[in-house]
Each structure stands twice: as C-alpha cells, then as structure tokens.
C-alpha cells in the first residue's frame, strides 16, 4: 500500500504536458473540488498519493485536463475520441490510470487498498465532471448531445463502498486490519468520504438503504456520538451533523426493510418504534443546534467568505433534517400532503441556498455562468427536496430556476438533470388543474411520492420511478416509470 516516503528522485511524468496538467490539478482543480470546507484529503493526501502512484497520477491529470479545457471553452469536450488535439488527452490519461490499476507496479496481483479507494473517487469525479461541463456548454449553444455518465460514476462509488464493506467484514473476522498509520491516505479519512458519497446515492436513487454501517466512531473531529456544549470548528459541527443524521437514516432504513421484506405490513409496533427513534434524535438535534449556534456566535465575524458559505450549507442541512424528524418515516413515503405544513422551512431552505449562490458569485465574478464542481453535497439535494415536496407554485418554481441558473455538480448530483426531473414531476402534478395559486390547489390524488431514479450505465438516459394515483377515483397509488433522456 502507499507509504509515507520522501519525494522520489526519479521523474514521475512522461512529458511536459503531463507535468503542467498535474500542476493545474494541484493549483486549480483541488481548490474547487474541495468545496467549502478545509480538506486534508484533497489539499495534502491526494497530491502526495498521486505523486507516488502512477494510477492516481494519471487519474488526476485526466481530471485536470478536463477542467482546464472547460475553463478555456474548448468545444472538443463534447466529443468522444482519442485525438489528443481534440481533447483526447484526458481520455488517454483516464485509460492509463485504469491499466495501472489492472497491472500494478512491482508485480503485485492487485493495487493497494488506499490506491483503489482514491482511484474510485477520482474516476467518479471524472465521469460526473464530464457531465456538468458538457451540460453547460450544450445549454449555452443549443446542442443536442450530452455525454452524461452518472451511471458510471455511481458504479465507481459503489465499488469503493464494497471494498470498505469487505474490509469491515475482514476486521470482524481477524480482529484487526493494517494500521491507518501505514497508509498514505488513512482508512478513517476514506470511510468518512465514502459515507458521505453513500448518503448521496441514497438521496439520489431513493430506493436502497445506506450500505456502509453507521454509528462507528471515527478519529475525525465530531464523527462520534458526543456533542459538546459548543463546537470548536465548522468541520466538527459538520461531521457531528453527518454522524447523527446518518445514524437516524440507518434506523429508518432498517425499520422499512423489516416491514417490506420480513413482516409485510406496517403495525402499531412499528409506528411506536419510529416515534421513539424520532423523539430520541429530536433531542440530539436540539443539542446539536445549541452547540452550533454557540460556535457561530463566537466565530461568524472572523470567518472568510468560503467559511461563511460552508456555515450556511451546514445550517441548511440541519434545517432539512429537523423538518424530516417532525414527520414519521411512513408519512415521508406515503402521504404527500404532509409536507404542506413545512412551508416556512422550505422558504428558509430556498433563502439559504440563494445566499450560498450569491456569496459564491460575489467572491468570484468570473464564476457567473460557469458551473461549480465539488465532491461534497451542499444545495442541490435540499433544492430537490423543495422542488418535489413543496407544492407552493412560487417556491417550487424558484427552486427549479435556481437549479437551472446556477449549474453545479455536487458529488453525484447534477443541478441541470435534477432540475429536469423536478420540472417533469411538477408538470405531471399540475397538468389539467388550471391556475395553481397555492399548495392546496394540488389535490392528493395528483401528487407523486416515493420517487426513485435509475441511471443507465452507458446511455444518456434515466428512469424516474414513482407512485401516482393519477385519478380522483383511484384508491391506490400505482407505480409509474417515466423516461428522461438528455
């Protein structure tokens, strides 16, 4: 596996093109992909690993090449070819990275654990980055083709998740695994990263539980059950929120699995268990909010613009979590009317998301009309929640408009594709109702629920699966599949 060693004396790059692309990766790509929060993974560990591992070096160069071509307005980003003069350099580097993984140096039969996991992350970034870059170029130039690779990106994330699950099984069987100190990228850092990506997949696809086990304490600040009186850093507050929320989601997923695959029907015992869990986590989140507000009171006046944006993102996600905890897990899936009383929270979410976008544009005027790309989940998922759960026509359209007008890729979430999904759902629900002035104008029998998305691994298409009565006289919600192509 990757070892912490001094810089090698041999030349690691094949030519000047590789060398300058890697410099671009360190100077420009990493600064953007790390998002609003300090990241030792992106700022230090990935460049170090890429400098020592050929597979990660080539994957980093491929990602940087794609990024640089987009910033220069290179139209060849829309093409799929191997001509270096027409953008094929990124694809060549991507293929080199794959070959290095298949045939590791030193005669090893398989690549090191941390090499494989970091490669999964970089490959996923490459796939989704092609999507957001081409989507913006196409929108601006009325083209009709889009190289969307969400399915492939999700597949890479799934592969990394499976590696960690196998490691967890091995740890239980053998009573331990290689120490993180022996790895260039610590295992606990990778666990936190893939836990967040696993959560993104659950939110995006809507049809499966989180795969990685939750509730296991981690050395990262805040990634444990304890909540202090006041958080010491934004990172600690964010990690704590993620830890507690993922733990609650796992309990919900376990309960729903028990009902649907073991016992077949929901009972009062299940509802009581859900009420107990929600009461427990509401108390935890109240304690979390107090600790977070204390942190903001002490630090907000000294935060830079990037940290302020991160603080707004954390607050936004906390608002969304608190809203979900007010409703039972069964209402979420089967009662689309339950969200109408959450209008004030939807308004706060939209306002906070708008503040994040405005602050980012004010910091960098060149950012206008250019997409944001980062691995962390920030505003797309919450705006998706508003767009398909809030039936207020003004807020709904404002959220969809923000997804279109501020193009961004956040991990596996693409704002343009999310906007198209939400717009399609809105049209289906409002069609034939006349003028919709408020949420009450969208009756229950028109409302869609239990939305699931499935991306094709190869083609530029996806399926939106949902439950929909379709008719005022229908007593049951029937599964419907709607195809979205881009």
CSV table of C-alpha atoms in Angstrom, one decimal:
chain,number,residue,atom,x,y,z
A,1,UNK,CA,0.0,0.0,0.0
A,2,UNK,CA,1.1,3.6,-0.3
A,3,UNK,CA,3.8,4.5,2.2
A,4,UNK,CA,4.7,7.9,3.5
A,5,UNK,CA,8.2,8.4,2.0
A,6,UNK,CA,10.3,11.3,0.9
A,7,UNK,CA,9.8,12.7,-2.6
A,8,UNK,CA,11.3,10.3,-5.2
A,9,UNK,CA,14.4,11.4,-7.2
A,10,UNK,CA,13.2,9.9,-10.5
A,11,UNK,CA,11.0,11.7,-13.0
A,12,UNK,CA,7.4,10.8,-12.4
A,13,UNK,CA,5.9,12.5,-15.6
A,14,UNK,CA,6.3,11.2,-19.1
A,15,UNK,CA,6.3,14.6,-20.7
A,16,UNK,CA,5.7,18.3,-20.2
A,17,UNK,CA,2.0,18.0,-20.9
A,18,UNK,CA,1.6,15.6,-18.0
A,19,UNK,CA,3.7,17.9,-15.8
A,20,UNK,CA,1.7,21.0,-16.5
A,21,UNK,CA,-1.6,19.3,-16.2
A,22,UNK,CA,-0.6,17.9,-12.8
A,23,UNK,CA,0.4,21.4,-11.8
A,24,UNK,CA,-3.1,22.6,-12.9
A,25,UNK,CA,-4.6,19.8,-10.8
A,26,UNK,CA,-2.8,21.0,-7.7
A,27,UNK,CA,-3.3,24.7,-8.2
A,28,UNK,CA,-6.9,24.9,-9.6
A,29,UNK,CA,-8.8,21.7,-9.6
A,30,UNK,CA,-8.2,20.7,-6.0
A,31,UNK,CA,-9.2,24.2,-4.8
A,32,UNK,CA,-12.6,23.9,-6.4
A,33,UNK,CA,-13.3,20.2,-5.8
A,34,UNK,CA,-12.7,20.5,-2.0
A,35,UNK,CA,-15.8,22.7,-1.7
A,36,UNK,CA,-16.5,25.0,1.3
A,37,UNK,CA,-14.7,23.0,4.0
A,38,UNK,CA,-11.0,22.5,4.7
A,39,UNK,CA,-9.9,19.1,3.4
A,40,UNK,CA,-6.7,17.4,4.3
A,41,UNK,CA,-7.7,14.7,1.8
A,42,UNK,CA,-7.7,17.0,-1.2
A,43,UNK,CA,-5.2,19.6,-0.1
A,44,UNK,CA,-2.4,17.2,1.0
A,45,UNK,CA,-3.2,13.5,0.8
A,46,UNK,CA,-4.4,13.2,-2.8
A,47,UNK,CA,-1.4,15.1,-4.3
A,48,UNK,CA,1.0,13.1,-2.2
A,49,UNK,CA,-0.6,9.8,-3.3
A,50,UNK,CA,-0.8,10.8,-6.9
A,51,UNK,CA,2.9,11.7,-6.9
A,52,UNK,CA,3.8,8.2,-5.8
A,53,UNK,CA,1.2,6.1,-7.5
A,54,UNK,CA,1.0,6.0,-11.3
A,55,UNK,CA,-2.7,5.1,-11.4
A,56,UNK,CA,-3.6,8.1,-9.3
A,57,UNK,CA,-1.2,10.4,-11.1
A,58,UNK,CA,-2.9,9.6,-14.5
A,59,UNK,CA,-6.4,9.9,-13.0
A,60,UNK,CA,-5.5,13.3,-11.5
A,61,UNK,CA,-4.1,14.5,-14.8
A,62,UNK,CA,-7.2,13.3,-16.7
A,63,UNK,CA,-9.5,15.3,-14.3
A,64,UNK,CA,-7.3,18.4,-14.6
A,65,UNK,CA,-7.2,18.2,-18.4
A,66,UNK,CA,-11.0,18.1,-18.5
A,67,UNK,CA,-11.2,21.0,-16.1
A,68,UNK,CA,-8.7,23.2,-18.0
A,69,UNK,CA,-10.4,22.5,-21.3
A,70,UNK,CA,-13.7,23.6,-20.0
A,71,UNK,CA,-12.3,26.8,-18.5
A,72,UNK,CA,-10.9,27.7,-21.9
A,73,UNK,CA,-14.2,27.0,-23.6
A,74,UNK,CA,-12.8,24.0,-25.6
A,75,UNK,CA,-15.6,22.6,-27.7
A,76,UNK,CA,-13.8,19.2,-28.0
A,77,UNK,CA,-15.1,18.4,-24.6
A,78,UNK,CA,-18.3,17.4,-26.4
A,79,UNK,CA,-16.5,14.7,-28.4
A,80,UNK,CA,-15.6,11.2,-27.6
A,81,UNK,CA,-12.3,10.4,-29.4
A,82,UNK,CA,-8.7,9.6,-28.9
A,83,UNK,CA,-7.2,12.5,-30.8
A,84,UNK,CA,-5.0,14.5,-28.4
A,85,UNK,CA,-5.5,17.6,-30.5
A,86,UNK,CA,-9.3,17.3,-30.0
A,87,UNK,CA,-9.4,16.7,-26.2
A,88,UNK,CA,-8.5,13.0,-26.2
A,89,UNK,CA,-5.6,13.6,-23.8
A,90,UNK,CA,-7.9,13.4,-20.8
A,91,UNK,CA,-9.4,10.1,-22.1
A,92,UNK,CA,-5.9,8.7,-22.7
A,93,UNK,CA,-4.8,9.6,-19.2
A,94,UNK,CA,-8.0,8.0,-17.8
A,95,UNK,CA,-7.3,4.8,-19.7
A,96,UNK,CA,-3.7,4.8,-18.5
A,97,UNK,CA,-4.9,5.0,-14.9
A,98,UNK,CA,-7.2,2.0,-15.4
A,99,UNK,CA,-4.3,0.0,-16.9
A,100,UNK,CA,-2.1,0.9,-14.0
A,101,UNK,CA,-4.7,-0.5,-11.6
A,102,UNK,CA,-5.1,-3.7,-13.6
A,103,UNK,CA,-1.4,-4.2,-13.7
A,104,UNK,CA,0.2,-2.7,-10.5
A,105,UNK,CA,3.8,-2.0,-10.5
A,106,UNK,CA,6.2,-4.2,-8.5
A,107,UNK,CA,4.5,-7.4,-9.7
A,108,UNK,CA,1.6,-7.1,-7.1
A,109,UNK,CA,-1.5,-9.0,-8.1
A,110,UNK,CA,-3.8,-6.2,-7.0
A,111,UNK,CA,-3.4,-2.5,-6.1
A,112,UNK,CA,-3.1,-1.3,-2.5
A,113,UNK,CA,-6.3,-0.6,-0.6
A,114,UNK,CA,-5.9,3.1,-0.4
A,115,UNK,CA,-4.9,3.3,-4.1
A,116,UNK,CA,-8.0,1.5,-5.2
A,117,UNK,CA,-10.3,3.7,-3.0
A,118,UNK,CA,-8.8,7.0,-4.1
A,119,UNK,CA,-8.9,5.9,-7.7
A,120,UNK,CA,-12.7,5.2,-7.3
A,121,UNK,CA,-13.1,8.7,-6.1
A,122,UNK,CA,-11.1,10.3,-8.9
A,123,UNK,CA,-12.8,8.1,-11.6
A,124,UNK,CA,-16.2,9.1,-10.3
A,125,UNK,CA,-15.2,12.8,-10.3
A,126,UNK,CA,-14.0,12.4,-14.0
A,127,UNK,CA,-17.3,10.8,-15.0
A,128,UNK,CA,-19.6,13.4,-13.4
A,129,UNK,CA,-17.3,16.3,-14.3
A,130,UNK,CA,-17.7,15.5,-18.0
A,131,UNK,CA,-21.5,15.6,-17.4
A,132,UNK,CA,-21.6,19.0,-15.8
A,133,UNK,CA,-19.1,20.6,-18.2
A,134,UNK,CA,-20.9,19.3,-21.3
A,135,UNK,CA,-24.3,20.1,-19.9
A,136,UNK,CA,-23.4,23.8,-19.5
A,137,UNK,CA,-21.7,24.0,-22.9
A,138,UNK,CA,-24.7,22.4,-24.5
A,139,UNK,CA,-27.2,24.7,-22.7
A,140,UNK,CA,-25.3,27.7,-23.9
A,141,UNK,CA,-25.0,26.6,-27.5
A,142,UNK,CA,-28.3,24.7,-28.1
A,143,UNK,CA,-26.5,21.4,-28.9
A,144,UNK,CA,-28.5,18.2,-28.8
A,145,UNK,CA,-25.9,15.7,-27.4
A,146,UNK,CA,-24.7,15.2,-23.9
A,147,UNK,CA,-22.0,12.8,-22.7
A,148,UNK,CA,-23.7,12.0,-19.3
A,149,UNK,CA,-22.0,9.3,-17.2
A,150,UNK,CA,-23.9,9.3,-14.0
A,151,UNK,CA,-24.4,5.6,-14.1
A,152,UNK,CA,-20.6,5.0,-14.4
A,153,UNK,CA,-19.9,7.5,-11.6
A,154,UNK,CA,-22.3,5.7,-9.3
A,155,UNK,CA,-20.7,2.4,-10.2
A,156,UNK,CA,-17.3,3.6,-9.1
A,157,UNK,CA,-18.6,4.9,-5.8
A,158,UNK,CA,-20.4,1.5,-5.3
A,159,UNK,CA,-17.1,-0.3,-6.0
A,160,UNK,CA,-15.3,1.8,-3.3
A,161,UNK,CA,-18.1,1.2,-0.9
A,162,UNK,CA,-17.9,-2.5,-1.4
A,163,UNK,CA,-14.2,-2.5,-0.7
A,164,UNK,CA,-14.8,-0.8,2.6
A,165,UNK,CA,-17.6,-3.3,3.5
A,166,UNK,CA,-15.2,-6.2,2.8
A,167,UNK,CA,-12.6,-4.5,5.0
A,168,UNK,CA,-15.1,-4.2,7.8
A,169,UNK,CA,-16.0,-7.9,7.5
A,170,UNK,CA,-12.4,-8.8,7.5
A,171,UNK,CA,-11.8,-6.7,10.6
A,172,UNK,CA,-14.5,-8.5,12.5
A,173,UNK,CA,-13.2,-11.9,11.3
A,174,UNK,CA,-9.5,-11.3,12.0
A,175,UNK,CA,-9.8,-8.9,14.9
A,176,UNK,CA,-8.0,-6.1,13.1
A,177,UNK,CA,-6.6,-4.7,9.9
A,178,UNK,CA,-3.5,-2.8,8.8
A,179,UNK,CA,-3.0,0.3,10.9
A,180,UNK,CA,-4.0,3.6,9.2
A,181,UNK,CA,-0.6,5.0,10.1
A,182,UNK,CA,0.8,2.6,7.4
A,183,UNK,CA,-1.3,4.2,4.7
A,184,UNK,CA,-0.7,7.4,2.8
A,185,UNK,CA,-4.4,8.1,2.9
A,186,UNK,CA,-5.7,7.0,6.4
A,187,UNK,CA,-8.6,4.5,6.3
A,188,UNK,CA,-10.7,6.6,8.6
A,189,UNK,CA,-10.5,9.5,6.2
A,190,UNK,CA,-11.7,7.3,3.3
A,191,UNK,CA,-14.5,5.9,5.5
A,192,UNK,CA,-15.8,9.4,6.2
A,193,UNK,CA,-15.6,10.3,2.5
A,194,UNK,CA,-17.4,7.2,1.2
A,195,UNK,CA,-20.0,7.5,4.0
A,196,UNK,CA,-20.9,10.9,2.5
A,197,UNK,CA,-20.9,9.5,-1.0
A,198,UNK,CA,-23.1,6.6,0.1
A,199,UNK,CA,-25.5,9.1,1.6
A,200,UNK,CA,-25.6,11.0,-1.7
A,201,UNK,CA,-26.5,7.8,-3.6
A,202,UNK,CA,-29.3,7.1,-1.1
A,203,UNK,CA,-30.8,10.6,-1.6
A,204,UNK,CA,-30.4,10.5,-5.3
A,205,UNK,CA,-31.7,7.0,-6.0
A,206,UNK,CA,-34.2,6.8,-3.2
A,207,UNK,CA,-34.6,3.0,-3.4
A,208,UNK,CA,-32.0,1.5,-1.2
A,209,UNK,CA,-30.5,1.8,2.3
A,210,UNK,CA,-27.0,3.0,3.0
A,211,UNK,CA,-24.5,0.3,2.5
A,212,UNK,CA,-21.8,1.3,4.9
A,213,UNK,CA,-22.5,0.6,8.6
A,214,UNK,CA,-23.3,3.7,10.6
A,215,UNK,CA,-22.6,4.6,14.2
A,216,UNK,CA,-18.9,3.6,14.3
A,217,UNK,CA,-16.9,6.4,15.9
A,218,UNK,CA,-14.1,7.9,13.9
A,219,UNK,CA,-11.0,9.9,14.8
A,220,UNK,CA,-12.2,12.8,12.7
A,221,UNK,CA,-13.5,15.7,15.0
A,222,UNK,CA,-17.2,15.3,15.6
A,223,UNK,CA,-17.6,12.0,13.9
A,224,UNK,CA,-18.8,10.3,17.1
A,225,UNK,CA,-21.9,10.2,19.4
A,226,UNK,CA,-20.7,13.1,21.7
A,227,UNK,CA,-22.0,16.6,21.2
A,228,UNK,CA,-20.0,19.3,23.0
A,229,UNK,CA,-21.5,22.4,24.6
A,230,UNK,CA,-20.0,24.5,21.8
A,231,UNK,CA,-18.4,23.1,18.6
A,232,UNK,CA,-14.7,24.1,18.2
A,233,UNK,CA,-14.7,24.2,14.4
A,234,UNK,CA,-17.0,24.1,11.4
A,235,UNK,CA,-15.6,20.7,10.5
A,236,UNK,CA,-16.5,19.3,13.9
A,237,UNK,CA,-20.1,20.7,13.6
A,238,UNK,CA,-20.5,19.3,10.1
A,239,UNK,CA,-19.1,15.9,11.0
A,240,UNK,CA,-21.3,15.7,14.0
A,241,UNK,CA,-24.4,16.5,11.9
A,242,UNK,CA,-23.5,13.9,9.3
A,243,UNK,CA,-22.8,11.3,12.0
A,244,UNK,CA,-26.1,11.8,13.8
A,245,UNK,CA,-28.2,12.1,10.7
A,246,UNK,CA,-26.7,9.0,9.0
A,247,UNK,CA,-27.4,7.1,12.2
A,248,UNK,CA,-31.0,8.1,12.1
A,249,UNK,CA,-31.3,7.2,8.4
A,250,UNK,CA,-30.0,3.7,9.1
A,251,UNK,CA,-32.6,3.2,11.8
A,252,UNK,CA,-35.3,4.3,9.3
A,253,UNK,CA,-33.9,2.0,6.6
A,254,UNK,CA,-33.8,-0.9,9.0
A,255,UNK,CA,-37.4,-0.4,10.0
A,256,UNK,CA,-38.6,-0.1,6.4
A,257,UNK,CA,-36.7,-3.2,5.4
A,258,UNK,CA,-38.2,-5.1,8.3
A,259,UNK,CA,-41.7,-4.0,7.2
A,260,UNK,CA,-41.4,-4.5,3.5
A,261,UNK,CA,-39.3,-7.7,3.3
A,262,UNK,CA,-39.9,-9.5,6.6
A,263,UNK,CA,-43.3,-8.8,8.0
A,264,UNK,CA,-45.1,-7.4,5.0
A,265,UNK,CA,-47.2,-4.7,6.6
A,266,UNK,CA,-46.9,-1.7,8.9
A,267,UNK,CA,-48.2,-2.2,12.5
A,268,UNK,CA,-48.7,-0.1,15.6
A,269,UNK,CA,-45.5,-1.6,17.0
A,270,UNK,CA,-43.5,-0.2,14.0
A,271,UNK,CA,-45.1,3.2,14.4
A,272,UNK,CA,-44.3,3.2,18.1
A,273,UNK,CA,-40.6,2.3,17.4
A,274,UNK,CA,-40.4,5.1,14.8
A,275,UNK,CA,-41.9,7.6,17.3
A,276,UNK,CA,-39.3,6.6,20.0
A,277,UNK,CA,-36.4,7.0,17.5
A,278,UNK,CA,-37.6,10.4,16.3
A,279,UNK,CA,-38.1,11.6,19.8
A,280,UNK,CA,-34.5,10.5,20.7
A,281,UNK,CA,-33.0,12.2,17.6
A,282,UNK,CA,-35.0,15.4,18.0
A,283,UNK,CA,-33.4,15.8,21.5
A,284,UNK,CA,-30.0,15.1,19.9
A,285,UNK,CA,-30.6,17.7,17.2
A,286,UNK,CA,-31.7,20.3,19.6
A,287,UNK,CA,-28.5,19.8,21.5
A,288,UNK,CA,-26.6,20.0,18.2
A,289,UNK,CA,-28.3,23.3,17.2
A,290,UNK,CA,-27.4,24.8,20.5
A,291,UNK,CA,-23.7,23.8,20.1
A,292,UNK,CA,-23.7,25.1,16.5
A,293,UNK,CA,-25.3,28.4,17.3
A,294,UNK,CA,-22.7,28.8,20.1
A,295,UNK,CA,-20.0,28.2,17.5
A,296,UNK,CA,-21.5,30.8,15.1
A,297,UNK,CA,-21.9,33.4,17.8
A,298,UNK,CA,-18.2,33.1,18.7
A,299,UNK,CA,-16.8,32.9,15.1
A,300,UNK,CA,-19.1,34.3,12.5
A,301,UNK,CA,-17.4,37.8,12.5
A,302,UNK,CA,-14.0,36.3,11.8
A,303,UNK,CA,-15.0,33.8,9.1
A,304,UNK,CA,-13.9,34.4,5.5
A,305,UNK,CA,-16.3,34.1,2.6
A,306,UNK,CA,-15.7,30.4,1.9
A,307,UNK,CA,-16.3,29.5,5.6
A,308,UNK,CA,-19.4,31.6,5.7
A,309,UNK,CA,-20.8,29.7,2.7
A,310,UNK,CA,-19.9,26.4,4.4
A,311,UNK,CA,-21.7,27.6,7.6
A,312,UNK,CA,-24.8,28.3,5.6
A,313,UNK,CA,-24.7,24.9,4.0
A,314,UNK,CA,-24.4,23.2,7.4
A,315,UNK,CA,-27.4,25.2,8.7
A,316,UNK,CA,-29.4,24.4,5.5
A,317,UNK,CA,-28.8,20.6,6.0
A,318,UNK,CA,-29.7,20.9,9.7
A,319,UNK,CA,-33.0,22.6,8.8
A,320,UNK,CA,-33.8,19.8,6.4
A,321,UNK,CA,-33.0,17.1,8.9
A,322,UNK,CA,-35.1,18.8,11.6
A,323,UNK,CA,-38.1,19.0,9.2
A,324,UNK,CA,-37.9,15.3,8.5
A,325,UNK,CA,-37.8,14.4,12.2
A,326,UNK,CA,-41.2,16.2,12.7
A,327,UNK,CA,-42.9,13.6,10.5
A,328,UNK,CA,-43.0,9.8,10.7
A,329,UNK,CA,-40.9,7.7,8.4
A,330,UNK,CA,-44.2,6.3,6.9
A,331,UNK,CA,-45.6,9.7,6.1
A,332,UNK,CA,-42.5,10.6,4.1
A,333,UNK,CA,-43.2,7.7,1.7
A,334,UNK,CA,-47.0,7.5,1.5
A,335,UNK,CA,-48.5,10.9,2.5
A,336,UNK,CA,-47.5,13.7,0.1
A,337,UNK,CA,-49.9,16.1,1.8
A,338,UNK,CA,-47.8,16.0,5.0
A,339,UNK,CA,-45.3,18.5,3.6
A,340,UNK,CA,-47.7,21.4,3.2
A,341,UNK,CA,-47.3,22.4,6.9
A,342,UNK,CA,-43.5,22.7,6.3
A,343,UNK,CA,-43.8,25.8,4.0
A,344,UNK,CA,-41.8,28.0,6.4
A,345,UNK,CA,-38.9,25.5,6.4
A,346,UNK,CA,-39.0,25.3,2.6
A,347,UNK,CA,-38.7,29.1,2.5
A,348,UNK,CA,-35.7,29.1,4.7
A,349,UNK,CA,-34.0,26.4,2.6
A,350,UNK,CA,-34.5,28.3,-0.6
A,351,UNK,CA,-33.3,31.6,1.0
A,352,UNK,CA,-30.2,29.9,2.4
A,353,UNK,CA,-29.4,28.2,-0.9
A,354,UNK,CA,-29.8,31.6,-2.7
A,355,UNK,CA,-27.4,33.2,-0.1
A,356,UNK,CA,-24.8,30.5,-0.9
A,357,UNK,CA,-25.1,31.1,-4.6
A,358,UNK,CA,-24.9,34.9,-4.3
A,359,UNK,CA,-22.0,34.7,-1.9
A,360,UNK,CA,-20.1,32.5,-4.3
A,361,UNK,CA,-20.8,34.8,-7.2
A,362,UNK,CA,-19.8,37.9,-5.2
A,363,UNK,CA,-16.5,36.3,-4.3
A,364,UNK,CA,-15.6,35.4,-7.9
A,365,UNK,CA,-17.3,37.4,-10.6
A,366,UNK,CA,-15.8,35.1,-13.2
A,367,UNK,CA,-17.9,32.3,-11.6
A,368,UNK,CA,-21.1,33.7,-13.2
A,369,UNK,CA,-22.5,31.2,-15.7
A,370,UNK,CA,-19.7,28.7,-15.0
A,371,UNK,CA,-20.6,25.5,-13.2
A,372,UNK,CA,-19.4,24.7,-9.7
A,373,UNK,CA,-17.9,21.3,-9.2
A,374,UNK,CA,-17.3,19.8,-5.7
A,375,UNK,CA,-17.4,16.4,-4.2
A,376,UNK,CA,-19.4,17.5,-1.2
A,377,UNK,CA,-23.2,17.7,-1.1
A,378,UNK,CA,-24.4,21.2,-0.4
A,379,UNK,CA,-27.5,22.8,-2.0
A,380,UNK,CA,-28.7,20.6,-4.9
A,381,UNK,CA,-30.3,17.9,-2.7
A,382,UNK,CA,-32.2,20.4,-0.5
A,383,UNK,CA,-33.4,22.2,-3.6
A,384,UNK,CA,-34.5,18.9,-5.0
A,385,UNK,CA,-36.5,18.3,-1.7
A,386,UNK,CA,-38.2,21.7,-2.1
A,387,UNK,CA,-38.9,21.2,-5.8
A,388,UNK,CA,-40.7,17.8,-5.4
A,389,UNK,CA,-42.2,18.0,-1.9
A,390,UNK,CA,-43.3,21.6,-1.7
A,391,UNK,CA,-46.4,22.3,-3.9
A,392,UNK,CA,-46.4,26.0,-3.4
A,393,UNK,CA,-46.0,27.2,-7.0
A,394,UNK,CA,-43.8,30.2,-6.3
A,395,UNK,CA,-41.3,28.3,-4.1
A,396,UNK,CA,-41.3,25.3,-6.3
A,397,UNK,CA,-40.5,27.3,-9.4
A,398,UNK,CA,-37.9,29.4,-7.7
A,399,UNK,CA,-36.1,26.2,-6.5
A,400,UNK,CA,-36.1,24.7,-10.0
A,401,UNK,CA,-35.0,28.0,-11.5
A,402,UNK,CA,-32.0,28.1,-9.1
A,403,UNK,CA,-31.0,24.6,-10.2
A,404,UNK,CA,-31.0,25.7,-13.8
A,405,UNK,CA,-29.5,29.1,-13.5
A,406,UNK,CA,-26.6,28.2,-11.1
A,407,UNK,CA,-25.3,25.0,-12.7
A,408,UNK,CA,-23.2,22.8,-10.4
A,409,UNK,CA,-22.1,19.3,-9.8
A,410,UNK,CA,-22.0,18.1,-6.1
A,411,UNK,CA,-20.7,14.6,-6.0
A,412,UNK,CA,-23.2,12.5,-7.9
A,413,UNK,CA,-25.8,15.3,-8.0
A,414,UNK,CA,-26.1,17.4,-11.2
A,415,UNK,CA,-28.2,20.6,-10.9
A,416,UNK,CA,-29.4,20.6,-14.5
A,417,UNK,CA,-30.5,17.0,-14.5
A,418,UNK,CA,-32.1,17.5,-11.1
A,419,UNK,CA,-34.0,20.5,-12.4
A,420,UNK,CA,-35.3,18.4,-15.4
A,421,UNK,CA,-36.5,15.7,-13.0
A,422,UNK,CA,-38.2,18.2,-10.8
A,423,UNK,CA,-39.8,20.1,-13.7
A,424,UNK,CA,-41.2,16.9,-15.1
A,425,UNK,CA,-42.7,16.0,-11.7
A,426,UNK,CA,-44.3,19.4,-11.4
A,427,UNK,CA,-45.8,19.3,-14.9
A,428,UNK,CA,-47.3,15.9,-14.2
A,429,UNK,CA,-48.8,17.0,-10.9
A,430,UNK,CA,-50.2,20.4,-12.1
A,431,UNK,CA,-51.3,19.4,-15.6
A,432,UNK,CA,-55.1,19.9,-16.1
A,433,UNK,CA,-55.6,21.7,-12.7
A,434,UNK,CA,-55.9,25.2,-14.1
A,435,UNK,CA,-54.2,28.0,-12.3
A,436,UNK,CA,-52.3,26.8,-9.2
A,437,UNK,CA,-52.1,29.6,-6.7
A,438,UNK,CA,-51.1,27.6,-3.6
A,439,UNK,CA,-50.2,24.1,-2.4
A,440,UNK,CA,-53.9,23.4,-1.6
A,441,UNK,CA,-54.6,23.6,-5.3
A,442,UNK,CA,-52.7,20.4,-5.9
A,443,UNK,CA,-55.0,17.7,-4.5
A,444,UNK,CA,-53.7,14.5,-3.0
A,445,UNK,CA,-54.7,12.3,-6.0
A,446,UNK,CA,-52.4,14.4,-8.2
A,447,UNK,CA,-49.4,14.2,-6.0
A,448,UNK,CA,-46.4,12.0,-6.7
A,449,UNK,CA,-44.5,10.2,-4.0
A,450,UNK,CA,-41.7,7.6,-3.3
A,451,UNK,CA,-39.5,9.0,-6.1
A,452,UNK,CA,-36.6,6.8,-7.3
A,453,UNK,CA,-34.1,7.5,-10.0
A,454,UNK,CA,-32.1,4.9,-12.0
A,455,UNK,CA,-29.4,6.0,-14.4
A,456,UNK,CA,-28.3,3.9,-17.4
A,457,UNK,CA,-24.6,2.9,-17.1
A,458,UNK,CA,-24.0,3.5,-20.8
A,459,UNK,CA,-26.8,5.5,-22.5
A,460,UNK,CA,-27.8,9.1,-21.9
A,461,UNK,CA,-31.0,8.3,-20.1
A,462,UNK,CA,-32.5,7.6,-16.8
A,463,UNK,CA,-35.7,6.3,-15.4
A,464,UNK,CA,-37.9,8.1,-12.8
A,465,UNK,CA,-39.9,5.7,-10.8
A,466,UNK,CA,-42.7,6.9,-8.5
A,467,UNK,CA,-46.1,6.2,-7.1
A,468,UNK,CA,-49.1,8.1,-8.5
A,469,UNK,CA,-52.9,7.7,-8.2
A,470,UNK,CA,-53.4,9.5,-11.5
A,471,UNK,CA,-57.2,9.6,-10.9
A,472,UNK,CA,-59.5,11.1,-8.3
A,473,UNK,CA,-61.3,7.8,-8.2
A,474,UNK,CA,-58.2,5.7,-7.6
A,475,UNK,CA,-57.8,4.3,-4.1
A,476,UNK,CA,-54.2,3.1,-4.6
A,477,UNK,CA,-51.0,4.6,-5.8
A,478,UNK,CA,-49.7,2.7,-8.8
A,479,UNK,CA,-46.0,2.5,-9.8
A,480,UNK,CA,-45.2,4.6,-12.8
A,481,UNK,CA,-41.9,4.8,-14.8
A,482,UNK,CA,-41.1,7.9,-16.7
A,483,UNK,CA,-38.0,8.0,-19.0
A,484,UNK,CA,-35.8,11.1,-19.1
A,485,UNK,CA,-33.2,11.4,-21.8
A,486,UNK,CA,-30.5,14.1,-22.3
